[in-house]
């Protein structure tokens, strides 16, 4: 956004914003100087940050393809869906299943306004402006209930967003609440920032990245493999379980854009 295209009312352009930082890293244009500055600090801490976010989008693509193609899922809820980007979840799903329906949920006003314009053309896509930490508000929103039938299987996608929910807010309880409203046969897909170790993060890149987010609209709370696995309580993990996102059903011959071990992710099935 430029001087010619100023911020709509109510949008804080003085503080780096997690949706807009991510948009900048993906090469988008829906960001302000303060977001670009934070993104540059992230790149200084982790030079292949832009590759890592692209790898996250690739993980989402493979997970959604699995869900639509192999698991036969036709309803998706994308929690913390983010700003519209090159290939959005509804486009990924509808490439496989043209009848797939997708509800995007995000608490960011910029995401909401851009999402309205870009995503809400079709009858099979809706956007809910809500906080994922309030599952009842999300699941009972008229936009969601107008599009999805929660008595039927649904896939809940939480990509690169649960690490913006602090332990004090009990993200595991929040996900359990979604789980309890999901019909048997539903799926949960997660990618999540993870703790560094002396082996995989000798320079404490995770610590430096976390400190950049301290001034942002939401803070970063990376979690251990065990803590990430715990989100899947009540689900059977689909092979290969919770792994580095680049190792989750990789497409043959495709190399990671960023460092191979960045975020962790997995997909679970509710019986
Ligand atoms: C890093 S982006 C990830 C976007 C997309 N899910 C992906 O992985 O490509 C995180 C998104 O989650 C949204 N978000 C953060 N906290 C949220 C919350 N409590 N409720 C809803 N959305 C949230 C942000 O506004 C942002 O759009």
Short mmCIF file of C-alpha atoms in Angstrom, two decimals, residues 62 100 108 167:
data_model
loop_
_atom_site.label_atom_id
_atom_site.label_comp_id
_atom_site.label_asym_id
_atom_site.label_seq_id
_atom_site.Cartn_x
_atom_site.Cartn_y
_atom_site.Cartn_z
CA UNK A 62 -0.18 -31.02 -0.55
CA UNK A 100 -15.44 -28.05 -2.62
CA UNK A 108 -7.42 -9.14 10.74
CA UNK A 167 -0.04 -20.95 26.17
#
